[in-house]
Tab-separated table of C-alpha atoms and ligand atoms in Angstrom:
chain	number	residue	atom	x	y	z
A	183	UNK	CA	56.385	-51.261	20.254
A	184	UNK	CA	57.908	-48.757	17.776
A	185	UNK	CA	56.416	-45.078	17.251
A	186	UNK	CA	54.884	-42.514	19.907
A	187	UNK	CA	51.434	-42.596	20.099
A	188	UNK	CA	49.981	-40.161	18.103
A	189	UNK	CA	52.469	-41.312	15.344
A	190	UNK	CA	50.539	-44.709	15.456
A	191	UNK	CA	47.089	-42.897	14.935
A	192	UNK	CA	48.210	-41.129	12.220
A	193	UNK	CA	49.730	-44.298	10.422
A	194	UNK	CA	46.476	-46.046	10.517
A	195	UNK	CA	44.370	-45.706	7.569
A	196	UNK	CA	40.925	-45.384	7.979
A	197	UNK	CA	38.437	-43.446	5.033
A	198	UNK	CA	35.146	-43.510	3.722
A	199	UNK	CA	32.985	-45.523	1.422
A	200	UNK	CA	33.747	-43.311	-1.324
A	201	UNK	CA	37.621	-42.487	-0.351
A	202	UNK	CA	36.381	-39.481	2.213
A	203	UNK	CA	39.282	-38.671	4.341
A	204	UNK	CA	37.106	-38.873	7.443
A	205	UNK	CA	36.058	-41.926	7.740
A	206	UNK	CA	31.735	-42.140	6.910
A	207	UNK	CA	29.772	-41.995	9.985
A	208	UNK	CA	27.433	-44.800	10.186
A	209	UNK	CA	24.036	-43.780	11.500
A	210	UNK	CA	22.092	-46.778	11.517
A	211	UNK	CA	21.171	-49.100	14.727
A	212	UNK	CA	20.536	-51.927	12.647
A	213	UNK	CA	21.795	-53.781	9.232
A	214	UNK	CA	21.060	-56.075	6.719
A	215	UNK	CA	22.252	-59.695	5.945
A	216	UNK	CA	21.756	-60.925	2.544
A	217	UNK	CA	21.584	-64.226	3.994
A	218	UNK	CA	19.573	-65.257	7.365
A	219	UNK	CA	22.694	-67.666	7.992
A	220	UNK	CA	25.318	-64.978	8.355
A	221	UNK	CA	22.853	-63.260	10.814
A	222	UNK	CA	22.996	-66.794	12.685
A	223	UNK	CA	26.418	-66.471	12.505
A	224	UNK	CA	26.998	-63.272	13.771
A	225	UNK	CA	24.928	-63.457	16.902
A	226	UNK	CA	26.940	-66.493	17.483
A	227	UNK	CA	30.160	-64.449	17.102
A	228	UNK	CA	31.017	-66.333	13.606
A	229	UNK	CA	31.345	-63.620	11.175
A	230	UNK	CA	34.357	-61.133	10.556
A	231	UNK	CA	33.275	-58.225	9.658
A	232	UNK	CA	29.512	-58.193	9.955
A	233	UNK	CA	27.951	-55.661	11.841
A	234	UNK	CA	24.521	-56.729	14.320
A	235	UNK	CA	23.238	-53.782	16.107
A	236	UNK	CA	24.749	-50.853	17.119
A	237	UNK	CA	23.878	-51.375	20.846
A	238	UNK	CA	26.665	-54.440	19.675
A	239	UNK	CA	29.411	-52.383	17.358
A	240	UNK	CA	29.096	-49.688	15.044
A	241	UNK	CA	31.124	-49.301	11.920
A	242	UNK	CA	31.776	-45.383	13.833
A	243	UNK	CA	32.207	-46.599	17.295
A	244	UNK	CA	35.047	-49.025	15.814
A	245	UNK	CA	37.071	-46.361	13.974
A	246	UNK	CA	37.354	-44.523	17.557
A	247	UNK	CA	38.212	-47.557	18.738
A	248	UNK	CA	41.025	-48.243	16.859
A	249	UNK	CA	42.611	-45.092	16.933
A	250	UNK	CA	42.504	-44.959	20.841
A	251	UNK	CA	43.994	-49.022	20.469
A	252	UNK	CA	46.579	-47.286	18.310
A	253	UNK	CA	47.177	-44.721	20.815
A	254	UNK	CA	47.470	-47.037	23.872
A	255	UNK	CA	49.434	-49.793	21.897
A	256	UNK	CA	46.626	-52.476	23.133
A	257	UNK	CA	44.656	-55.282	20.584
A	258	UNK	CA	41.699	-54.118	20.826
A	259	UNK	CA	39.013	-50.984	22.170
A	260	UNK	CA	36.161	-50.544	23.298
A	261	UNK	CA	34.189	-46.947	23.401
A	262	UNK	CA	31.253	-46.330	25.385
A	263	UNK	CA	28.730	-43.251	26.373
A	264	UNK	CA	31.167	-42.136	29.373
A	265	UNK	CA	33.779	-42.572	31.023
A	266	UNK	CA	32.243	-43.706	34.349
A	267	UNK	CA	30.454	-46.381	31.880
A	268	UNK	CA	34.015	-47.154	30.563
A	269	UNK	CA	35.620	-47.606	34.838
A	270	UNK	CA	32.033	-49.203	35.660
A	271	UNK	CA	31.491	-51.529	32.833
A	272	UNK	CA	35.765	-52.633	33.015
A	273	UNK	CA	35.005	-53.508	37.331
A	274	UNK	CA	31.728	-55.297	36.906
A	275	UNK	CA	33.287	-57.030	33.861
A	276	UNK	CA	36.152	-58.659	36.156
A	277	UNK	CA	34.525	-59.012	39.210
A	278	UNK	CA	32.021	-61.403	40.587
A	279	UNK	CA	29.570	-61.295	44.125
A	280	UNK	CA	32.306	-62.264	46.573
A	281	UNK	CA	35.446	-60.221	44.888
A	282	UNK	CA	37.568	-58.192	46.220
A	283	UNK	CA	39.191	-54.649	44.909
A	284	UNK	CA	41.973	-52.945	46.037
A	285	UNK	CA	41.730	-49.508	44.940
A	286	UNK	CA	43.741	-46.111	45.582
A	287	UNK	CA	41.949	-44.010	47.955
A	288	UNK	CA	42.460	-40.966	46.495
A	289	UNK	CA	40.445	-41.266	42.339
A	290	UNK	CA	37.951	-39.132	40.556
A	291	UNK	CA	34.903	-38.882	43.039
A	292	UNK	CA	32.592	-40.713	40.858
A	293	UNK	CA	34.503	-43.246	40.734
A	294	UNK	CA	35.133	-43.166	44.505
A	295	UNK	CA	31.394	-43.054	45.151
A	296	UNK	CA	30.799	-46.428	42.444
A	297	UNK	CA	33.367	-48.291	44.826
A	298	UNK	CA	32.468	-47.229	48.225
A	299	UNK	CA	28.866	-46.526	47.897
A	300	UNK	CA	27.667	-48.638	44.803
A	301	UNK	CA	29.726	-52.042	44.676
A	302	UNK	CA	28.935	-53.220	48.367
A	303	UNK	CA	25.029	-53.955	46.946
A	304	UNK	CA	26.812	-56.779	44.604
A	305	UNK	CA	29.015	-57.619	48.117
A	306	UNK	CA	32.473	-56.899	46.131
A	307	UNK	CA	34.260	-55.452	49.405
A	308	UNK	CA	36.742	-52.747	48.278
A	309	UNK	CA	40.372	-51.878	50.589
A	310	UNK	CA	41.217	-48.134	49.811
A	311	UNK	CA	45.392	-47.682	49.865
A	312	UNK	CA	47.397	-45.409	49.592
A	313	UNK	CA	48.337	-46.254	45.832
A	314	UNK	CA	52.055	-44.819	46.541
A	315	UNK	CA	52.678	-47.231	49.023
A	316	UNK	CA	53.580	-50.447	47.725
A	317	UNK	CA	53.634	-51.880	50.888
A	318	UNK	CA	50.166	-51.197	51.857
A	319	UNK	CA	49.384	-52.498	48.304
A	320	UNK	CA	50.645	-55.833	48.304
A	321	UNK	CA	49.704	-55.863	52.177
A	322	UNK	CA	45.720	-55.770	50.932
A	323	UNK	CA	45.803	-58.572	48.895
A	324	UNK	CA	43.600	-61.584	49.412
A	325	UNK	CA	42.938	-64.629	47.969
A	326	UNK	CA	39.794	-63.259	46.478
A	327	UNK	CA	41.426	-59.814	45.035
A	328	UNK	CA	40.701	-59.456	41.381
A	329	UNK	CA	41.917	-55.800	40.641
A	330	UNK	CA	44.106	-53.547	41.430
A	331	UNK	CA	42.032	-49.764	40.378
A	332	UNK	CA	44.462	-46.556	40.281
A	333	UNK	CA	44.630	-43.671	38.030
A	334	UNK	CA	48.088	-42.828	36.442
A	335	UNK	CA	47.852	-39.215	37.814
A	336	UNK	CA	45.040	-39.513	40.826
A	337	UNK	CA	42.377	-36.819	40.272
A	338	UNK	CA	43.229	-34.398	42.137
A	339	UNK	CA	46.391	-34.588	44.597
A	340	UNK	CA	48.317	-35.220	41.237
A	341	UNK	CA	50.025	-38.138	42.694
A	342	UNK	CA	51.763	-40.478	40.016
A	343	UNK	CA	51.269	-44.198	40.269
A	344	UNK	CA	54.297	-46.602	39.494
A	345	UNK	CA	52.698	-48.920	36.760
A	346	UNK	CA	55.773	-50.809	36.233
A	347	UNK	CA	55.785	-52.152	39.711
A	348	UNK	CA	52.076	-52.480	40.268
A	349	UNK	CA	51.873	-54.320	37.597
A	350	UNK	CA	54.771	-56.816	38.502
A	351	UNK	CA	52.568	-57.113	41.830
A	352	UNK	CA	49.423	-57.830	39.953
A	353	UNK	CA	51.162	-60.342	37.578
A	354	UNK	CA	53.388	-62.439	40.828
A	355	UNK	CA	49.474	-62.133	42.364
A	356	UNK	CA	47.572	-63.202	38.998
A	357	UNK	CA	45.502	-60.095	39.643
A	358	UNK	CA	44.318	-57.330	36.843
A	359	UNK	CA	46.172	-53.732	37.122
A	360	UNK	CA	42.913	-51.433	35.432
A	361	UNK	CA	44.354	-47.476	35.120
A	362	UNK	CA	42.550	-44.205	34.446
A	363	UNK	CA	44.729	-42.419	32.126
A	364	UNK	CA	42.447	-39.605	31.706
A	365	UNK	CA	44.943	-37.257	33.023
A	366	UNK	CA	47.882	-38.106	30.635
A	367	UNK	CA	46.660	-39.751	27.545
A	368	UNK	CA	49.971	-39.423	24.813
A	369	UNK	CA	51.953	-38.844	27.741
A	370	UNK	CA	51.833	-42.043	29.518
A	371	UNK	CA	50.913	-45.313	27.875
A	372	UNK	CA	49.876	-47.689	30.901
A	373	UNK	CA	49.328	-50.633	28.913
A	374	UNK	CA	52.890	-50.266	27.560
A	375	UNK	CA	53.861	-50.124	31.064
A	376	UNK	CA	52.479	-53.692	32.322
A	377	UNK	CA	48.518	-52.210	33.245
A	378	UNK	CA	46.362	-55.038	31.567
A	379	UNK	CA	43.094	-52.425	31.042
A	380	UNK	CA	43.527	-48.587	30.265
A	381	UNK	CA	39.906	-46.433	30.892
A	382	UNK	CA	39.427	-43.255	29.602
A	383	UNK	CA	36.794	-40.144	30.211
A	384	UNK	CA	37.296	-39.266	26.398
A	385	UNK	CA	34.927	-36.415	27.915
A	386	UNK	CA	38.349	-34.460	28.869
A	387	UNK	CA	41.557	-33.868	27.087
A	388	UNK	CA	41.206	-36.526	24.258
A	389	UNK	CA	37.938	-34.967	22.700
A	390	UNK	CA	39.439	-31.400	24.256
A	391	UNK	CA	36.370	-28.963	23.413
A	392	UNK	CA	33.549	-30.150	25.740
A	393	UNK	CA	30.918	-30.857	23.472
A	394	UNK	CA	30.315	-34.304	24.929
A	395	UNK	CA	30.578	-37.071	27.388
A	396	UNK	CA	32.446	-40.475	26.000
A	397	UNK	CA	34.705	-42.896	27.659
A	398	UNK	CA	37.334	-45.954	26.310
A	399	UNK	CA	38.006	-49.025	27.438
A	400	UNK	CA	41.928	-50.291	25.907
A	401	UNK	CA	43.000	-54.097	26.585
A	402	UNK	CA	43.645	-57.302	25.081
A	403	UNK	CA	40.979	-58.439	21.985
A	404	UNK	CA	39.574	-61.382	24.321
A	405	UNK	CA	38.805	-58.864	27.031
A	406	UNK	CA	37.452	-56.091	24.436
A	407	UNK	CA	35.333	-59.058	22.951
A	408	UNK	CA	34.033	-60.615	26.543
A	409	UNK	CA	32.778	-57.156	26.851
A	410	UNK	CA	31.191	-56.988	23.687
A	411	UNK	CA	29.496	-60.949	23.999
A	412	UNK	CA	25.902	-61.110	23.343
A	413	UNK	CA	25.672	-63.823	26.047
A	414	UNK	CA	27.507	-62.132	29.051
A	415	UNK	CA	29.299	-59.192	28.190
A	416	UNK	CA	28.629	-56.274	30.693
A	417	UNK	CA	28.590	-52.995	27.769
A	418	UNK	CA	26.495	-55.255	25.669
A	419	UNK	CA	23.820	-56.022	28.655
A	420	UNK	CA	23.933	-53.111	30.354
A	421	UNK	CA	24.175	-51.054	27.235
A	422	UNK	CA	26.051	-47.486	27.320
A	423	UNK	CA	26.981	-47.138	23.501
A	424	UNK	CA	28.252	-43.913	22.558
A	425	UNK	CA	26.496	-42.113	19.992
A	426	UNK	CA	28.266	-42.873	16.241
A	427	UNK	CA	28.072	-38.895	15.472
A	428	UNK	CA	30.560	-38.414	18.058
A	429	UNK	CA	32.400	-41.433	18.097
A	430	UNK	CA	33.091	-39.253	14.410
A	431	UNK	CA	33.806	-36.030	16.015
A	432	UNK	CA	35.888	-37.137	18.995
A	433	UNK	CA	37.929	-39.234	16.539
A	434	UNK	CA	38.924	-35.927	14.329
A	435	UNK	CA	39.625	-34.418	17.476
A	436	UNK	CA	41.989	-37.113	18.647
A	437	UNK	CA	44.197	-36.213	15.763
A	438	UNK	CA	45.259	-32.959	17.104
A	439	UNK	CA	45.878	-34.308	20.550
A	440	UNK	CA	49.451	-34.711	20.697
A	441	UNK	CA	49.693	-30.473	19.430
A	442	UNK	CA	47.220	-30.067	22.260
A	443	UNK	CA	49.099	-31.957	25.019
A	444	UNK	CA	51.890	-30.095	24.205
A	445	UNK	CA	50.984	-26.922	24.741
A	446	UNK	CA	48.529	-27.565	27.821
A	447	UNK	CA	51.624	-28.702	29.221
A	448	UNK	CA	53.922	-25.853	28.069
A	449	UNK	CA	51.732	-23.553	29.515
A	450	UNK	CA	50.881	-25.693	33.167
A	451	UNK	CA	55.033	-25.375	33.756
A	452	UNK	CA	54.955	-21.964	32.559
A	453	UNK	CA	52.461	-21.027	35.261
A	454	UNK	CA	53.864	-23.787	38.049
A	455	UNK	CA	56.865	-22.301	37.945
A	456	UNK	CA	56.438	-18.683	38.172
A	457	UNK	CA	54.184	-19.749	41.224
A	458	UNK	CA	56.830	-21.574	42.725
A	459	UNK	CA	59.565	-18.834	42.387
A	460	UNK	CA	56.734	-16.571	44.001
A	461	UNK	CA	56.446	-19.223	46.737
A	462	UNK	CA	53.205	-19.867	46.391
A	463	UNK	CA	51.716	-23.611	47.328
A	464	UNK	CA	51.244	-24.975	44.106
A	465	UNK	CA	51.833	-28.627	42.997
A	466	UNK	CA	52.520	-29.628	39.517
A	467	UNK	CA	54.067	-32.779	38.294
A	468	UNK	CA	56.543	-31.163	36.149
A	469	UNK	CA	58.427	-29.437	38.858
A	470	UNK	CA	61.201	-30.667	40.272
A	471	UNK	CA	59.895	-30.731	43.940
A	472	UNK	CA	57.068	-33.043	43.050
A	473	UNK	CA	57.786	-36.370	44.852
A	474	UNK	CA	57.142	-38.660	41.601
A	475	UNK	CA	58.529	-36.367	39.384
A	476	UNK	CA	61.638	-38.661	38.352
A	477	UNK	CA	59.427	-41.832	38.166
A	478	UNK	CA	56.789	-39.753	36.024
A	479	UNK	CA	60.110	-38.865	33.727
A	480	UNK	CA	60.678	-42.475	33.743
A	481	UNK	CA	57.519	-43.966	32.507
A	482	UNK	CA	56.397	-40.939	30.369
A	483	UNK	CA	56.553	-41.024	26.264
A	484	UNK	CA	58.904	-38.005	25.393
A	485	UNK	CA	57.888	-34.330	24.100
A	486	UNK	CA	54.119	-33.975	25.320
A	487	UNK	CA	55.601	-32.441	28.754
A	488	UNK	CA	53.789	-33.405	31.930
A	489	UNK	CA	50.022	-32.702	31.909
A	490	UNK	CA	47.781	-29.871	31.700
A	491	UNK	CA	46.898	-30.181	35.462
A	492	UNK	CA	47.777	-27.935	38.607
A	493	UNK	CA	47.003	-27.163	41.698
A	494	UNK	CA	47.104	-24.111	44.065
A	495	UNK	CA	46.096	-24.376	47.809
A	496	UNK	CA	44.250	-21.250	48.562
A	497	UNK	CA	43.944	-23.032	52.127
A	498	UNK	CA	40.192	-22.082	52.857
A	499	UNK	CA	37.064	-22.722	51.269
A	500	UNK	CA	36.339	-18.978	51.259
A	501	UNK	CA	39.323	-18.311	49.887
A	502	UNK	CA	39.184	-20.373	47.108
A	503	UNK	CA	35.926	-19.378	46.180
A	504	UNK	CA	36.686	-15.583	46.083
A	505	UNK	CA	39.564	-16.634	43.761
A	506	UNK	CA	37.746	-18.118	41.631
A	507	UNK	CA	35.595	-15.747	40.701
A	508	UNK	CA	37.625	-13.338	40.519
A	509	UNK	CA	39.399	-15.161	37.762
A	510	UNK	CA	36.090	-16.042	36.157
A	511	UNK	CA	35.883	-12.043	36.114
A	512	UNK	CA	39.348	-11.501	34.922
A	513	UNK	CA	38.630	-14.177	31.980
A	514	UNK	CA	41.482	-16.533	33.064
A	515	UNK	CA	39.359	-19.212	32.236
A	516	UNK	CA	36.198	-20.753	33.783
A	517	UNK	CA	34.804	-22.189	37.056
A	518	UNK	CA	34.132	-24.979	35.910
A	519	UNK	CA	34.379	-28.881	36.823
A	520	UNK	CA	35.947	-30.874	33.828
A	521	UNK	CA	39.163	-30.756	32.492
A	522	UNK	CA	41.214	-30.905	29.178
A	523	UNK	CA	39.306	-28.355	27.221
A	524	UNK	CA	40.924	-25.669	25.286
A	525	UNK	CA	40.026	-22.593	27.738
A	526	UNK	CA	41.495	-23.076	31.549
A	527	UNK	CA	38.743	-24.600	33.798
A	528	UNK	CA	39.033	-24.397	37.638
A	529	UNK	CA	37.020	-25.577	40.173
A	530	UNK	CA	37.845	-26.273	44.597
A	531	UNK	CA	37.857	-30.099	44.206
A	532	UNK	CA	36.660	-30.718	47.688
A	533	UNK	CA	33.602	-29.204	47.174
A	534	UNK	CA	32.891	-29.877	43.495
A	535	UNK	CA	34.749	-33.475	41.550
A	536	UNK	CA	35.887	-34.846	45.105
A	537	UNK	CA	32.696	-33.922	47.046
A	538	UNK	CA	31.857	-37.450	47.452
A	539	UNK	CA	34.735	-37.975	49.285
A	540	UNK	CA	33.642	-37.854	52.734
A	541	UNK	CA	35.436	-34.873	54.526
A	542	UNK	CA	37.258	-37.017	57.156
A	543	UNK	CA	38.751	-38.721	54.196
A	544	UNK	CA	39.696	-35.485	52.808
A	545	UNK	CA	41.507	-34.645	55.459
A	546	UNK	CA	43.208	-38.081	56.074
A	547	UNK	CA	44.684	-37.756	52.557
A	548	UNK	CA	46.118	-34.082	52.745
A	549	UNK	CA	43.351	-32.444	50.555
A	550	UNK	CA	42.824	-29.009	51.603
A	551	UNK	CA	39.918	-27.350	51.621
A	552	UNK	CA	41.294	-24.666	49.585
A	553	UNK	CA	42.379	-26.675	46.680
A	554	UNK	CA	42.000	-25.382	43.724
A	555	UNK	CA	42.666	-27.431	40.352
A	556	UNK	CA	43.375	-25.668	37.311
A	557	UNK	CA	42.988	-27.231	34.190
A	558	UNK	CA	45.345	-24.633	32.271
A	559	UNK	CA	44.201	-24.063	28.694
A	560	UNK	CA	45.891	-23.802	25.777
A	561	UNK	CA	46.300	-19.724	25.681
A	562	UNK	CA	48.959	-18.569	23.431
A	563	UNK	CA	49.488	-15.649	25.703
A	564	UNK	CA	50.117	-17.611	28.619
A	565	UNK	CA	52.584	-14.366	30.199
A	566	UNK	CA	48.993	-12.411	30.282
A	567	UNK	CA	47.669	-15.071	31.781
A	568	UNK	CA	49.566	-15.523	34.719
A	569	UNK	CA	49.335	-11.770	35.012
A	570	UNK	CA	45.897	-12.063	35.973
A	571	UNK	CA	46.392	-15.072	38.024
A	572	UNK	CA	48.656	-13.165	40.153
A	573	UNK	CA	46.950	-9.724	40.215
A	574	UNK	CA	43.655	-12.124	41.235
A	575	UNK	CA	45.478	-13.374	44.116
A	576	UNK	CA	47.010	-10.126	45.468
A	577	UNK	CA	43.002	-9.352	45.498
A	578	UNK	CA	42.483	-12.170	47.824
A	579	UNK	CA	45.011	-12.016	50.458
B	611	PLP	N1	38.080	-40.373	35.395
B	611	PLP	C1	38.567	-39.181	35.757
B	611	PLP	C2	40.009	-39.066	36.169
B	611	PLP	C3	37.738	-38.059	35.770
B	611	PLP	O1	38.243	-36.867	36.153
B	611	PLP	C4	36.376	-38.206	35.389
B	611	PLP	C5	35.446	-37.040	35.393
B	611	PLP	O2	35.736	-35.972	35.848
B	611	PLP	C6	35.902	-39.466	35.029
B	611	PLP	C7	36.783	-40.520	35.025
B	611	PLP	C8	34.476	-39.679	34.643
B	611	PLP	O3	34.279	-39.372	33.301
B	611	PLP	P1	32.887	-38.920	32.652
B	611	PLP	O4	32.496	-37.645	33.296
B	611	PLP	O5	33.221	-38.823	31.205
B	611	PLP	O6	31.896	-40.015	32.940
């Protein structure tokens, strides 16, 4: 596929009625056929080009849709009212009663909590893994596996999973590869990679000013359009459309994404590495001493750096929570969960995004207590910045 992904968006052409440079925003549920046949048609999945219900597609919805196709170089989108509806609507779309899921153990919480506490009442059993060790991977198959569930950077130990290979797994096993790419939209484009679905909260860095809650679904038309069937498809039954106002609004957002990823990333190495040379714990995915680094390097698209996302361990609970406020006071940013807006958000994952994550499991998988996960903003100051990061810390210790 030629092009980086934002150049794709902004080759596609998509106006208004009337020539509008936004494209109009269509704010109807339902339309008209001139003639009851086509309507026939349509709900029999006939037509090109006719639009049903909105519940169904929306003229809006589908402009999103293909910019975020564009983006991930996939056939086809999908965009729904979250992304948990987007990860929850992709799983109960592949899997039956009886399937099987292996999944890495360490994900956003929510989507933790949908696979340990939520799928065993349709008895899909789920294996959690360690999604860096292929071994372990390929060791949980079974007959019955249909996916393979990771995130590209895992929410929030910031490890990197190796699409490439996963996928070659998932395609020797005849087994679906579904990644989160929430972290590192523009900078990593799993589909391009091997991953057969790509799932999105749009709710983070792609919309970028947390005005709402949206999610994507990116894959091949037939699976876009399974989704979509009047009959059987999962969004269409169970119904979590995103609103066409925003569809318009996250789509004019998603045009100044690849600016944005640049700089949240400028500014997360700016502050990993003064961290590091103060020896403080921090992990970031752009340093050199991060264990995927090179195989992030490898698979990423070049020039939108390497995330927006640190983390510092503050070791305790206590600790973290006095830091955090005192940044809050300082006006570093916000405590906050969420991510990917355009002020720095923080919050202790393992008592806020990860607190469904039982805290034996926590501990199995090396998240400390203290963790603190900074969503760094994009401050054109970032030198004062740091400043108060560090004279916050001083205050703490
Ligand atoms: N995936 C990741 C990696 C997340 O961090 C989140 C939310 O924090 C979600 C999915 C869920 O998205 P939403 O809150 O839009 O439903």
């Amino acid at each position: 596929m030629k092009n980086n992904p934002a150049t794709r968006i902004q080759e596609l052409k998509q106006f208004g009625e009337y020539g509008d440079v936004n494209p109009s925003i269509t704010d109807s549920a339902t339309y008209t056929f001139l003639a009851a046949k086509t309507m026939t048609d349509t709900f029999n999945g006939e037509s090109q080009g006719c639009f049903l219900y909105s519940r169904h597609w929306n003229p809006s919805n589908k402009y999103l849709a293909d910019a975020l196709a564009a983006m991930e170089g996939t056939e086809s989108a999908w965009v729904t009212a979250s992304g948990m509806s987007a990860i929850t609507n992709t799983i109960m779309q592949l899997c039956n009663s009886g399937d099987h899921i292996i999944t890495s153990i360490i994900t956003y919480g929510g989507t933790f909590a949908f696979l340990k506490n939520y799928l065993p009442k349709f008895n899909i059993d789920v294996t959690f893994v360690d999604i860096e060790d292929l071994y372990s991977v390929e060791k949980a198959i079974r007959p019955n596996t249909k996916l393979i569930y990771t995130e590209t950077m895992t929410n929030p130990m910031l490890q990197i999973s190796d699409i490439p290979s996963l996928s070659e797994l998932c395609k020797k096993n005849n087994i679906k590869l579904v990644v989160d790419n929430t972290f590192t939209p523009m900078i990593v484009s799993p589909y391009l990679l091997g991953a057969d679905i790509v799932v999105y909260s749009l709710t983070k860095f792609v919309n970028g000013t947390n005005d709402c809650v949206a999610g994507a679904i990116c894959s091949d038309a037939s699976f876009i359009n399974a989704l979509s069937d009047v009959n059987s498809g999962t969004s269409m039954l169970l119904g979590p459309v995103l609103d066409p106002m925003r569809s318009a609004s996250i789509l004019k957002n998603m045009h100044t994404l690849h600016i944005r990823m640049k700089q949240h990333s400028a500014n997360a190495l700016f502050i990993a590495n003064k961290l590091k040379e103060a020896n403080l714990p921090v992990t970031y995915a752009g340093l050199p001493e991060h264990p995927r680094h090179e195989l992030l390097k490898e698979m990423m698209n070049k020039n939108y750096g390497f995330g927006g996302i640190i983390s510092i361990d503050m070791k305790t609970v206590e600790k973290a929570n006095k830091f955090m406020e005192l940044m809050q006071n300082e006006g570093v940013g916000y405590l906050a969960v969420s991510l990917g807006y355009f002020k720095t958000l923080f919050s202790n994952s393992g008592k806020s995004t990860s607190s469904e994550v039982p805290d034996e499991i926590q501990k199995k998988i090396g998240m400390s207590p203290g963790l603190v996960r900074f969503s760094v903003g994009l401050d054109d100051d970032i030198q004062n910045t740091l400043d108060k990061i560090f004279s916050c810390i001083s205050k703490v210790e």
